[in-house]
Amino acid sequence: EQPLAQPSSPQAAVGWGDIGGLDAVIERLKETIVWPLQHPERFRRLGIRAPRGVLLHGPPGTGKTMLAQAAASEVSASFLAVAIPDLVKGEVGESEKALAAVFAAARRGPSILFLDEIEAIFGAREQAGETGRKLVSQLFLEMDAIPSDARMVILAATNAPAMVDPAILRAGRLDTVIHIPRPDEAGRLDILRRSTRHLRIDDADAVLAWLARRSLSGAEIRAVVRGACYAAIQRGSQTLARPDFAAAAESAIYCDNTAATSLH
Ligand code: ATP
C-alpha cells in the first residue's frame, strides 16, 4: 500500500525559479516559511511566535503544490505531503493513527507538512458524523501541540475556501492566508518563459506572447508546452515552432478541455 505521506524525490526538486507570475507570493512565503525554518532563534529572541502555518487558496492548477515543494527544497527541509481526501477515506481509527504519524515525522524537522485539499476534512465532519468530527479535533490538537521551537511549518491548500472552518485560522494554526490567483497575461508570459527555458523555439518572443494572451492556468500551460514537444518530436524537429503549440492546444490528447477551449 502507498504510504500516506510521500517524501519528495530529489530529481523532482523544484525551486522558486521554476514558478512564474507569483513573485509577491514567493516573497510572503519566504517570510512565513523560510525564516521560521532557518532562523527560529530570531523569533524566540524577539519574543514573538514564529508563523506556524499558511493556507493557500485559489483555483486548481495555479501552483499551490509547486510553491510548497519549492519552499521545502529551498531550505533543504523534508517535504511531507498528505492528500486529505485519502486520509478521510481511511478506516476508522486508521486515519487518526496516520495523522498522528505524519505530525510526528514532521516535528522531527526541518520539514514542510503539506495538507492538500484541506477542505475535505471539514466536508467529512458533516457527512461522517462522529468520525469526521474526531478527525477535525485531532487535527487541531496536533497543530496546537507543536512545540514552539519545532522546525516545521504547515502549508495547507484548498480550491474551496468557503468549506474551510475558520477555527483552523487561529493563531498558532494556519495564521497566514494567501490567495493564489489564476495568472494574468504577464504572469502567463512569465510561466511560459520559465517552463520553456530549456527548449529551442523559433521566434520565441512572438510565440510566447501569442500563447500568453490565452486564458490558461499554470497547469494548462504545462500541458500545452508538453504537447508542443510531442508535436515537434513527431515531425522530427529539435526546434519548436508556433504550429506545434497550436496543435498541442487543439489536441484533446495533449491537454485538457479547459485549455483546448480557451485557446479558440
Ligand atoms: P490543484 O489545486 O489542482 O492541486 P495546484 O494549485 O496545487 O493545483 P500545482 O499542482 O502546483 O497546482 O500545478 C500543477 C503543475 O502546473 C505544476 O507542476 C507546474 O508544472 C504547472 N504550474 C502551475 N502553476 C505554475 C506557476 N505559477 N509557474 C510555473 N508552473 C506552474
PDB file of C-alpha atoms and ligand atoms in Angstrom:
ATOM      1  CA  GLU A   1       0.000   0.000   0.000  1.00  0.00           C
ATOM      2  CA  GLN A   2       1.139   3.571  -0.732  1.00  0.00           C
ATOM      3  CA  PRO A   3       2.370   5.465   2.330  1.00  0.00           C
ATOM      4  CA  LEU A   4       0.128   8.396   3.124  1.00  0.00           C
ATOM      5  CA  ALA A   5       2.912  10.956   3.269  1.00  0.00           C
ATOM      6  CA  GLN A   6       5.128  10.849   0.238  1.00  0.00           C
ATOM      7  CA  PRO A   7       8.612  12.265   0.739  1.00  0.00           C
ATOM      8  CA  SER A   8       9.803  14.214  -2.280  1.00  0.00           C
ATOM      9  CA  SER A   9      12.305  12.587  -4.598  1.00  0.00           C
ATOM     10  CA  PRO A  10      15.481  14.589  -5.250  1.00  0.00           C
ATOM     11  CA  GLN A  11      15.066  14.513  -9.047  1.00  0.00           C
ATOM     12  CA  ALA A  12      11.704  16.214  -8.716  1.00  0.00           C
ATOM     13  CA  ALA A  13      13.112  19.196  -6.795  1.00  0.00           C
ATOM     14  CA  VAL A  14      11.538  22.459  -7.891  1.00  0.00           C
ATOM     15  CA  GLY A  15      12.852  25.850  -6.844  1.00  0.00           C
ATOM     16  CA  TRP A  16      11.438  29.372  -6.697  1.00  0.00           C
ATOM     17  CA  GLY A  17      12.919  29.967 -10.155  1.00  0.00           C
ATOM     18  CA  ASP A  18      10.561  27.434 -11.745  1.00  0.00           C
ATOM     19  CA  ILE A  19       7.477  29.301 -10.567  1.00  0.00           C
ATOM     20  CA  GLY A  20       6.088  32.049 -12.778  1.00  0.00           C
ATOM     21  CA  GLY A  21       3.837  35.011 -12.081  1.00  0.00           C
ATOM     22  CA  LEU A  22       3.874  34.656  -8.300  1.00  0.00           C
ATOM     23  CA  ASP A  23       6.764  36.870  -7.178  1.00  0.00           C
ATOM     24  CA  ALA A  24       4.786  38.645  -4.458  1.00  0.00           C
ATOM     25  CA  VAL A  25       3.520  35.298  -3.109  1.00  0.00           C
ATOM     26  CA  ILE A  26       7.047  33.901  -3.043  1.00  0.00           C
ATOM     27  CA  GLU A  27       8.249  36.907  -1.030  1.00  0.00           C
ATOM     28  CA  ARG A  28       5.500  36.371   1.543  1.00  0.00           C
ATOM     29  CA  LEU A  29       6.299  32.676   1.745  1.00  0.00           C
ATOM     30  CA  LYS A  30       9.929  33.460   2.399  1.00  0.00           C
ATOM     31  CA  GLU A  31       8.874  35.448   5.472  1.00  0.00           C
ATOM     32  CA  THR A  32       6.330  32.996   6.752  1.00  0.00           C
ATOM     33  CA  ILE A  33       8.031  29.708   5.943  1.00  0.00           C
ATOM     34  CA  VAL A  34      11.690  30.126   5.200  1.00  0.00           C
ATOM     35  CA  TRP A  35      12.594  32.412   8.111  1.00  0.00           C
ATOM     36  CA  PRO A  36      10.979  30.268  10.830  1.00  0.00           C
ATOM     37  CA  LEU A  37      12.635  27.149   9.432  1.00  0.00           C
ATOM     38  CA  GLN A  38      16.074  28.664   9.014  1.00  0.00           C
ATOM     39  CA  HIS A  39      16.195  31.072  11.949  1.00  0.00           C
ATOM     40  CA  PRO A  40      13.713  30.029  14.652  1.00  0.00           C
ATOM     41  CA  GLU A  41      16.013  31.614  17.265  1.00  0.00           C
ATOM     42  CA  ARG A  42      15.455  35.109  15.815  1.00  0.00           C
ATOM     43  CA  PHE A  43      11.751  34.867  16.578  1.00  0.00           C
ATOM     44  CA  ARG A  44      12.483  33.463  20.036  1.00  0.00           C
ATOM     45  CA  ARG A  45      14.901  36.292  20.837  1.00  0.00           C
ATOM     46  CA  LEU A  46      12.304  38.873  19.875  1.00  0.00           C
ATOM     47  CA  GLY A  47       9.769  37.057  21.992  1.00  0.00           C
ATOM     48  CA  ILE A  48       7.330  36.579  19.130  1.00  0.00           C
ATOM     49  CA  ARG A  49       5.753  33.405  17.925  1.00  0.00           C
ATOM     50  CA  ALA A  50       7.134  32.144  14.619  1.00  0.00           C
ATOM     51  CA  PRO A  51       4.474  31.614  11.959  1.00  0.00           C
ATOM     52  CA  ARG A  52       3.194  28.054  12.169  1.00  0.00           C
ATOM     53  CA  GLY A  53       1.179  27.616   9.029  1.00  0.00           C
ATOM     54  CA  VAL A  54      -0.169  29.079   5.816  1.00  0.00           C
ATOM     55  CA  LEU A  55      -3.422  28.478   3.964  1.00  0.00           C
ATOM     56  CA  LEU A  56      -3.042  28.792   0.198  1.00  0.00           C
ATOM     57  CA  HIS A  57      -6.349  29.151  -1.596  1.00  0.00           C
ATOM     58  CA  GLY A  58      -7.120  29.553  -5.255  1.00  0.00           C
ATOM     59  CA  PRO A  59      -8.259  27.737  -8.394  1.00  0.00           C
ATOM     60  CA  PRO A  60      -6.817  24.359  -9.447  1.00  0.00           C
ATOM     61  CA  GLY A  61      -3.510  24.210 -11.283  1.00  0.00           C
ATOM     62  CA  THR A  62      -2.207  27.601 -10.151  1.00  0.00           C
ATOM     63  CA  GLY A  63       0.930  26.313  -8.422  1.00  0.00           C
ATOM     64  CA  LYS A  64      -0.047  25.713  -4.787  1.00  0.00           C
ATOM     65  CA  THR A  65       1.638  22.301  -4.596  1.00  0.00           C
ATOM     66  CA  MET A  66       4.618  23.621  -6.504  1.00  0.00           C
ATOM     67  CA  LEU A  67       5.061  26.516  -4.042  1.00  0.00           C
ATOM     68  CA  ALA A  68       5.128  24.091  -1.115  1.00  0.00           C
ATOM     69  CA  GLN A  69       7.674  21.850  -2.865  1.00  0.00           C
ATOM     70  CA  ALA A  70       9.854  24.813  -3.792  1.00  0.00           C
ATOM     71  CA  ALA A  71       9.768  26.169  -0.223  1.00  0.00           C
ATOM     72  CA  ALA A  72      10.928  22.778   1.073  1.00  0.00           C
ATOM     73  CA  SER A  73      13.735  22.402  -1.435  1.00  0.00           C
ATOM     74  CA  GLU A  74      14.950  25.998  -0.979  1.00  0.00           C
ATOM     75  CA  VAL A  75      15.520  25.413   2.740  1.00  0.00           C
ATOM     76  CA  SER A  76      16.501  21.729   2.467  1.00  0.00           C
ATOM     77  CA  ALA A  77      13.506  20.776   4.582  1.00  0.00           C
ATOM     78  CA  SER A  78      11.802  17.462   4.076  1.00  0.00           C
ATOM     79  CA  PHE A  79       8.521  17.699   2.216  1.00  0.00           C
ATOM     80  CA  LEU A  80       5.701  15.624   3.678  1.00  0.00           C
ATOM     81  CA  ALA A  81       2.512  15.714   1.638  1.00  0.00           C
ATOM     82  CA  VAL A  82      -0.864  14.399   2.695  1.00  0.00           C
ATOM     83  CA  ALA A  83      -3.880  14.364   0.394  1.00  0.00           C
ATOM     84  CA  ILE A  84      -6.601  14.989   2.968  1.00  0.00           C
ATOM     85  CA  PRO A  85      -9.313  13.174   0.923  1.00  0.00           C
ATOM     86  CA  ASP A  86      -7.175   9.991   1.144  1.00  0.00           C
ATOM     87  CA  LEU A  87      -6.846  10.434   4.875  1.00  0.00           C
ATOM     88  CA  VAL A  88     -10.579  10.928   5.270  1.00  0.00           C
ATOM     89  CA  LYS A  89     -11.325   7.795   3.223  1.00  0.00           C
ATOM     90  CA  GLY A  90      -9.270   5.629   5.598  1.00  0.00           C
ATOM     91  CA  GLU A  91     -10.705   3.155   8.095  1.00  0.00           C
ATOM     92  CA  VAL A  92     -11.960   4.499  11.413  1.00  0.00           C
ATOM     93  CA  GLY A  93      -9.006   4.625  13.795  1.00  0.00           C
ATOM     94  CA  GLU A  94      -6.506   4.224  10.949  1.00  0.00           C
ATOM     95  CA  SER A  95      -6.975   7.812   9.776  1.00  0.00           C
ATOM     96  CA  GLU A  96      -6.262   9.145  13.266  1.00  0.00           C
ATOM     97  CA  LYS A  97      -3.152   6.966  13.516  1.00  0.00           C
ATOM     98  CA  ALA A  98      -1.925   8.111  10.116  1.00  0.00           C
ATOM     99  CA  LEU A  99      -2.462  11.773  11.035  1.00  0.00           C
ATOM    100  CA  ALA A 100      -0.554  11.335  14.305  1.00  0.00           C
ATOM    101  CA  ALA A 101       2.293   9.578  12.478  1.00  0.00           C
ATOM    102  CA  VAL A 102       2.688  12.283   9.866  1.00  0.00           C
ATOM    103  CA  PHE A 103       2.746  15.042  12.501  1.00  0.00           C
ATOM    104  CA  ALA A 104       5.324  13.064  14.498  1.00  0.00           C
ATOM    105  CA  ALA A 105       7.513  12.764  11.392  1.00  0.00           C
ATOM    106  CA  ALA A 106       7.093  16.471  10.591  1.00  0.00           C
ATOM    107  CA  ARG A 107       8.009  17.540  14.152  1.00  0.00           C
ATOM    108  CA  ARG A 108      11.417  15.914  13.694  1.00  0.00           C
ATOM    109  CA  GLY A 109      12.024  18.755  11.175  1.00  0.00           C
ATOM    110  CA  PRO A 110      13.134  20.753   9.426  1.00  0.00           C
ATOM    111  CA  SER A 111      10.043  19.992   7.427  1.00  0.00           C
ATOM    112  CA  ILE A 112       7.151  21.325   5.458  1.00  0.00           C
ATOM    113  CA  LEU A 113       3.923  19.472   6.035  1.00  0.00           C
ATOM    114  CA  PHE A 114       1.681  19.978   3.005  1.00  0.00           C
ATOM    115  CA  LEU A 115      -2.012  19.294   3.632  1.00  0.00           C
ATOM    116  CA  ASP A 116      -3.658  19.278   0.209  1.00  0.00           C
ATOM    117  CA  GLU A 117      -7.421  19.743  -0.231  1.00  0.00           C
ATOM    118  CA  ILE A 118      -7.755  20.605   3.433  1.00  0.00           C
ATOM    119  CA  GLU A 119     -11.484  21.375   2.982  1.00  0.00           C
ATOM    120  CA  ALA A 120     -12.131  17.613   2.692  1.00  0.00           C
ATOM    121  CA  ILE A 121     -11.620  17.176   6.420  1.00  0.00           C
ATOM    122  CA  PHE A 122     -14.484  19.586   7.146  1.00  0.00           C
ATOM    123  CA  GLY A 123     -16.716  18.021   4.494  1.00  0.00           C
ATOM    124  CA  ALA A 124     -16.112  14.689   6.224  1.00  0.00           C
ATOM    125  CA  ARG A 125     -17.238  16.182   9.526  1.00  0.00           C
ATOM    126  CA  GLU A 126     -20.665  16.901   8.068  1.00  0.00           C
ATOM    127  CA  GLN A 127     -21.040  13.565   6.295  1.00  0.00           C
ATOM    128  CA  ALA A 128     -19.326  11.128   8.624  1.00  0.00           C
ATOM    129  CA  GLY A 129     -20.674  12.479  11.910  1.00  0.00           C
ATOM    130  CA  GLU A 130     -18.687  11.373  14.935  1.00  0.00           C
ATOM    131  CA  THR A 131     -15.681  10.024  12.991  1.00  0.00           C
ATOM    132  CA  GLY A 132     -15.298  13.168  10.918  1.00  0.00           C
ATOM    133  CA  ARG A 133     -15.612  15.388  13.975  1.00  0.00           C
ATOM    134  CA  LYS A 134     -12.921  13.369  15.757  1.00  0.00           C
ATOM    135  CA  LEU A 135     -10.527  13.783  12.854  1.00  0.00           C
ATOM    136  CA  VAL A 136     -11.031  17.555  12.793  1.00  0.00           C
ATOM    137  CA  SER A 137     -10.461  17.903  16.519  1.00  0.00           C
ATOM    138  CA  GLN A 138      -7.398  15.695  16.288  1.00  0.00           C
ATOM    139  CA  LEU A 139      -6.002  17.901  13.522  1.00  0.00           C
ATOM    140  CA  PHE A 140      -6.482  20.985  15.730  1.00  0.00           C
ATOM    141  CA  LEU A 141      -4.909  19.187  18.715  1.00  0.00           C
ATOM    142  CA  GLU A 142      -1.894  18.172  16.631  1.00  0.00           C
ATOM    143  CA  MET A 143      -1.458  21.751  15.431  1.00  0.00           C
ATOM    144  CA  ASP A 144      -1.789  23.204  18.928  1.00  0.00           C
ATOM    145  CA  ALA A 145       0.691  20.672  20.338  1.00  0.00           C
ATOM    146  CA  ILE A 146       3.590  21.593  18.039  1.00  0.00           C
ATOM    147  CA  PRO A 147       6.427  22.797  20.314  1.00  0.00           C
ATOM    148  CA  SER A 148       7.292  26.454  19.690  1.00  0.00           C
ATOM    149  CA  ASP A 149      10.872  25.559  18.724  1.00  0.00           C
ATOM    150  CA  ALA A 150       9.873  22.806  16.272  1.00  0.00           C
ATOM    151  CA  ARG A 151      11.330  23.446  12.855  1.00  0.00           C
ATOM    152  CA  MET A 152       8.188  22.648  10.923  1.00  0.00           C
ATOM    153  CA  VAL A 153       5.713  24.736   9.005  1.00  0.00           C
ATOM    154  CA  ILE A 154       2.316  23.588   7.805  1.00  0.00           C
ATOM    155  CA  LEU A 155       1.161  24.563   4.350  1.00  0.00           C
ATOM    156  CA  ALA A 156      -2.444  23.761   3.559  1.00  0.00           C
ATOM    157  CA  ALA A 157      -4.107  24.198   0.165  1.00  0.00           C
ATOM    158  CA  THR A 158      -7.701  24.457  -0.941  1.00  0.00           C
ATOM    159  CA  ASN A 159      -9.781  25.280  -4.004  1.00  0.00           C
ATOM    160  CA  ALA A 160     -12.864  25.692  -1.796  1.00  0.00           C
ATOM    161  CA  PRO A 161     -12.077  28.193   0.979  1.00  0.00           C
ATOM    162  CA  ALA A 162     -15.767  28.560   1.834  1.00  0.00           C
ATOM    163  CA  MET A 163     -15.719  24.964   3.121  1.00  0.00           C
ATOM    164  CA  VAL A 164     -12.805  25.611   5.474  1.00  0.00           C
ATOM    165  CA  ASP A 165     -13.702  26.036   9.158  1.00  0.00           C
ATOM    166  CA  PRO A 166     -12.315  29.445  10.271  1.00  0.00           C
ATOM    167  CA  ALA A 167     -11.176  27.768  13.529  1.00  0.00           C
ATOM    168  CA  ILE A 168      -8.196  26.484  11.556  1.00  0.00           C
ATOM    169  CA  LEU A 169      -7.043  30.084  11.040  1.00  0.00           C
ATOM    170  CA  ARG A 170      -6.474  30.785  14.750  1.00  0.00           C
ATOM    171  CA  ALA A 171      -3.059  31.944  15.947  1.00  0.00           C
ATOM    172  CA  GLY A 172      -0.666  29.023  16.128  1.00  0.00           C
ATOM    173  CA  ARG A 173      -2.537  27.119  13.422  1.00  0.00           C
ATOM    174  CA  LEU A 174      -2.714  28.458   9.858  1.00  0.00           C
ATOM    175  CA  ASP A 175      -2.022  32.059  10.853  1.00  0.00           C
ATOM    176  CA  THR A 176      -1.401  33.342   7.324  1.00  0.00           C
ATOM    177  CA  VAL A 177      -3.815  33.181   4.391  1.00  0.00           C
ATOM    178  CA  ILE A 178      -2.541  33.719   0.855  1.00  0.00           C
ATOM    179  CA  HIS A 179      -4.664  33.829  -2.277  1.00  0.00           C
ATOM    180  CA  ILE A 180      -3.143  32.220  -5.367  1.00  0.00           C
ATOM    181  CA  PRO A 181      -4.995  33.655  -8.371  1.00  0.00           C
ATOM    182  CA  ARG A 182      -5.134  32.427 -11.947  1.00  0.00           C
ATOM    183  CA  PRO A 183      -2.270  34.140 -13.743  1.00  0.00           C
ATOM    184  CA  ASP A 184      -2.885  37.332 -15.744  1.00  0.00           C
ATOM    185  CA  GLU A 185      -1.209  37.862 -19.127  1.00  0.00           C
ATOM    186  CA  ALA A 186       2.109  38.998 -17.620  1.00  0.00           C
ATOM    187  CA  GLY A 187       2.007  36.062 -15.220  1.00  0.00           C
ATOM    188  CA  ARG A 188       1.309  33.625 -18.053  1.00  0.00           C
ATOM    189  CA  LEU A 189       4.209  35.009 -20.052  1.00  0.00           C
ATOM    190  CA  ASP A 190       6.460  34.572 -17.030  1.00  0.00           C
ATOM    191  CA  ILE A 191       5.284  30.947 -16.556  1.00  0.00           C
ATOM    192  CA  LEU A 192       5.776  30.271 -20.281  1.00  0.00           C
ATOM    193  CA  ARG A 193       9.289  31.694 -20.243  1.00  0.00           C
ATOM    194  CA  ARG A 194      10.285  29.648 -17.228  1.00  0.00           C
ATOM    195  CA  SER A 195       8.729  26.424 -18.442  1.00  0.00           C
ATOM    196  CA  THR A 196      10.350  26.672 -21.888  1.00  0.00           C
ATOM    197  CA  ARG A 197      13.805  27.813 -20.712  1.00  0.00           C
ATOM    198  CA  HIS A 198      15.403  24.559 -21.807  1.00  0.00           C
ATOM    199  CA  LEU A 199      13.654  24.454 -25.218  1.00  0.00           C
ATOM    200  CA  ARG A 200      14.574  25.900 -28.592  1.00  0.00           C
ATOM    201  CA  ILE A 201      11.654  27.781 -30.078  1.00  0.00           C
ATOM    202  CA  ASP A 202      11.577  29.589 -33.440  1.00  0.00           C
ATOM    203  CA  ASP A 203      10.658  33.227 -32.938  1.00  0.00           C
ATOM    204  CA  ALA A 204      10.248  32.519 -29.223  1.00  0.00           C
ATOM    205  CA  ASP A 205       9.259  36.004 -28.081  1.00  0.00           C
ATOM    206  CA  ALA A 206       6.397  36.283 -30.535  1.00  0.00           C
ATOM    207  CA  VAL A 207       5.181  32.707 -29.988  1.00  0.00           C
ATOM    208  CA  LEU A 208       5.174  33.007 -26.196  1.00  0.00           C
ATOM    209  CA  ALA A 209       3.483  36.420 -26.299  1.00  0.00           C
ATOM    210  CA  TRP A 210       0.817  34.932 -28.581  1.00  0.00           C
ATOM    211  CA  LEU A 211       0.237  31.992 -26.218  1.00  0.00           C
ATOM    212  CA  ALA A 212       0.195  34.229 -23.144  1.00  0.00           C
ATOM    213  CA  ARG A 213      -2.859  36.043 -24.487  1.00  0.00           C
ATOM    214  CA  ARG A 214      -4.889  32.866 -23.916  1.00  0.00           C
ATOM    215  CA  SER A 215      -6.513  32.424 -20.565  1.00  0.00           C
ATOM    216  CA  LEU A 216      -4.620  29.367 -19.331  1.00  0.00           C
ATOM    217  CA  SER A 217      -3.700  28.258 -15.816  1.00  0.00           C
ATOM    218  CA  GLY A 218      -0.146  27.220 -14.964  1.00  0.00           C
ATOM    219  CA  ALA A 219      -1.106  23.553 -15.223  1.00  0.00           C
ATOM    220  CA  GLU A 220      -2.705  24.138 -18.623  1.00  0.00           C
ATOM    221  CA  ILE A 221       0.415  25.923 -19.828  1.00  0.00           C
ATOM    222  CA  ARG A 222       2.489  22.934 -18.776  1.00  0.00           C
ATOM    223  CA  ALA A 223       0.160  20.636 -20.756  1.00  0.00           C
ATOM    224  CA  VAL A 224       0.426  22.792 -23.882  1.00  0.00           C
ATOM    225  CA  VAL A 225       4.235  23.007 -23.653  1.00  0.00           C
ATOM    226  CA  ARG A 226       4.492  19.257 -23.254  1.00  0.00           C
ATOM    227  CA  GLY A 227       2.101  18.720 -26.165  1.00  0.00           C
ATOM    228  CA  ALA A 228       4.159  21.053 -28.337  1.00  0.00           C
ATOM    229  CA  CYS A 229       7.240  18.956 -27.577  1.00  0.00           C
ATOM    230  CA  TYR A 230       5.407  15.839 -28.735  1.00  0.00           C
ATOM    231  CA  ALA A 231       4.318  17.614 -31.897  1.00  0.00           C
ATOM    232  CA  ALA A 232       7.920  18.640 -32.633  1.00  0.00           C
ATOM    233  CA  ILE A 233       9.168  15.108 -31.962  1.00  0.00           C
ATOM    234  CA  GLN A 234       6.512  13.739 -34.269  1.00  0.00           C
ATOM    235  CA  ARG A 235       7.745  15.861 -37.163  1.00  0.00           C
ATOM    236  CA  GLY A 236      11.361  15.033 -36.337  1.00  0.00           C
ATOM    237  CA  SER A 237      12.366  18.549 -35.329  1.00  0.00           C
ATOM    238  CA  GLN A 238      14.560  19.599 -32.417  1.00  0.00           C
ATOM    239  CA  THR A 239      13.171  23.104 -32.517  1.00  0.00           C
ATOM    240  CA  LEU A 240       9.624  24.026 -31.573  1.00  0.00           C
ATOM    241  CA  ALA A 241       7.552  26.360 -33.707  1.00  0.00           C
ATOM    242  CA  ARG A 242       4.230  28.104 -33.393  1.00  0.00           C
ATOM    243  CA  PRO A 243       2.245  25.316 -35.198  1.00  0.00           C
ATOM    244  CA  ASP A 244       3.479  22.823 -32.567  1.00  0.00           C
ATOM    245  CA  PHE A 245       1.923  24.936 -29.825  1.00  0.00           C
ATOM    246  CA  ALA A 246      -1.230  25.437 -31.865  1.00  0.00           C
ATOM    247  CA  ALA A 247      -1.501  21.677 -32.462  1.00  0.00           C
ATOM    248  CA  ALA A 248      -0.947  20.945 -28.781  1.00  0.00           C
ATOM    249  CA  ALA A 249      -3.614  23.384 -27.778  1.00  0.00           C
ATOM    250  CA  GLU A 250      -6.097  21.848 -30.179  1.00  0.00           C
ATOM    251  CA  SER A 251      -5.340  18.260 -29.319  1.00  0.00           C
ATOM    252  CA  ALA A 252      -7.531  16.683 -26.692  1.00  0.00           C
ATOM    253  CA  ILE A 253      -4.778  14.108 -26.182  1.00  0.00           C
ATOM    254  CA  TYR A 254      -2.169  16.558 -25.017  1.00  0.00           C
ATOM    255  CA  CYS A 255      -4.140  18.917 -22.886  1.00  0.00           C
ATOM    256  CA  ASP A 256      -7.376  19.021 -21.009  1.00  0.00           C
ATOM    257  CA  ASN A 257     -10.612  20.523 -22.283  1.00  0.00           C
ATOM    258  CA  THR A 258     -10.343  23.807 -20.465  1.00  0.00           C
ATOM    259  CA  ALA A 259      -7.025  24.506 -22.156  1.00  0.00           C
ATOM    260  CA  ALA A 260      -8.324  23.423 -25.542  1.00  0.00           C
ATOM    261  CA  THR A 261     -11.473  25.523 -25.427  1.00  0.00           C
ATOM    262  CA  SER A 262      -9.795  28.627 -24.082  1.00  0.00           C
ATOM    263  CA  LEU A 263      -7.366  28.599 -26.976  1.00  0.00           C
ATOM    264  CA  HIS A 264     -10.021  29.027 -29.649  1.00  0.00           C
TER     265      HIS A 264
HETATM  266  P1  ATP B   1      -4.540  21.688  -7.550  1.00  0.00           P
HETATM  267  O1  ATP B   1      -5.382  22.652  -6.772  1.00  0.00           O
HETATM  268  O2  ATP B   1      -5.233  21.155  -8.766  1.00  0.00           O
HETATM  269  O3  ATP B   1      -3.840  20.666  -6.720  1.00  0.00           O
HETATM  270  P2  ATP B   1      -2.202  23.362  -7.595  1.00  0.00           P
HETATM  271  O4  ATP B   1      -2.570  24.793  -7.426  1.00  0.00           O
HETATM  272  O5  ATP B   1      -1.616  22.641  -6.441  1.00  0.00           O
HETATM  273  O6  ATP B   1      -3.405  22.587  -8.223  1.00  0.00           O
HETATM  274  P3  ATP B   1       0.151  22.558  -8.984  1.00  0.00           P
HETATM  275  O7  ATP B   1      -0.080  21.108  -8.740  1.00  0.00           O
HETATM  276  O8  ATP B   1       1.204  23.210  -8.195  1.00  0.00           O
HETATM  277  O9  ATP B   1      -1.206  23.335  -8.828  1.00  0.00           O
HETATM  278  O10 ATP B   1       0.417  22.831 -10.545  1.00  0.00           O
HETATM  279  C1  ATP B   1       0.404  21.784 -11.490  1.00  0.00           C
HETATM  280  C2  ATP B   1       1.520  21.998 -12.474  1.00  0.00           C
HETATM  281  O11 ATP B   1       1.234  23.153 -13.273  1.00  0.00           O
HETATM  282  C3  ATP B   1       2.856  22.275 -11.849  1.00  0.00           C
HETATM  283  O12 ATP B   1       3.573  21.093 -11.602  1.00  0.00           O
HETATM  284  C4  ATP B   1       3.538  23.135 -12.898  1.00  0.00           C
HETATM  285  O13 ATP B   1       4.100  22.346 -13.903  1.00  0.00           O
HETATM  286  C5  ATP B   1       2.387  23.907 -13.504  1.00  0.00           C
HETATM  287  N1  ATP B   1       2.217  25.228 -12.846  1.00  0.00           N
HETATM  288  C6  ATP B   1       1.149  25.645 -12.156  1.00  0.00           C
HETATM  289  N2  ATP B   1       1.299  26.905 -11.718  1.00  0.00           N
HETATM  290  C7  ATP B   1       2.509  27.299 -12.127  1.00  0.00           C
HETATM  291  C8  ATP B   1       3.268  28.515 -11.991  1.00  0.00           C
HETATM  292  N3  ATP B   1       2.786  29.571 -11.330  1.00  0.00           N
HETATM  293  N4  ATP B   1       4.503  28.558 -12.545  1.00  0.00           N
HETATM  294  C9  ATP B   1       5.011  27.512 -13.236  1.00  0.00           C
HETATM  295  N5  ATP B   1       4.341  26.350 -13.420  1.00  0.00           N
HETATM  296  C10 ATP B   1       3.111  26.233 -12.874  1.00  0.00           C
END
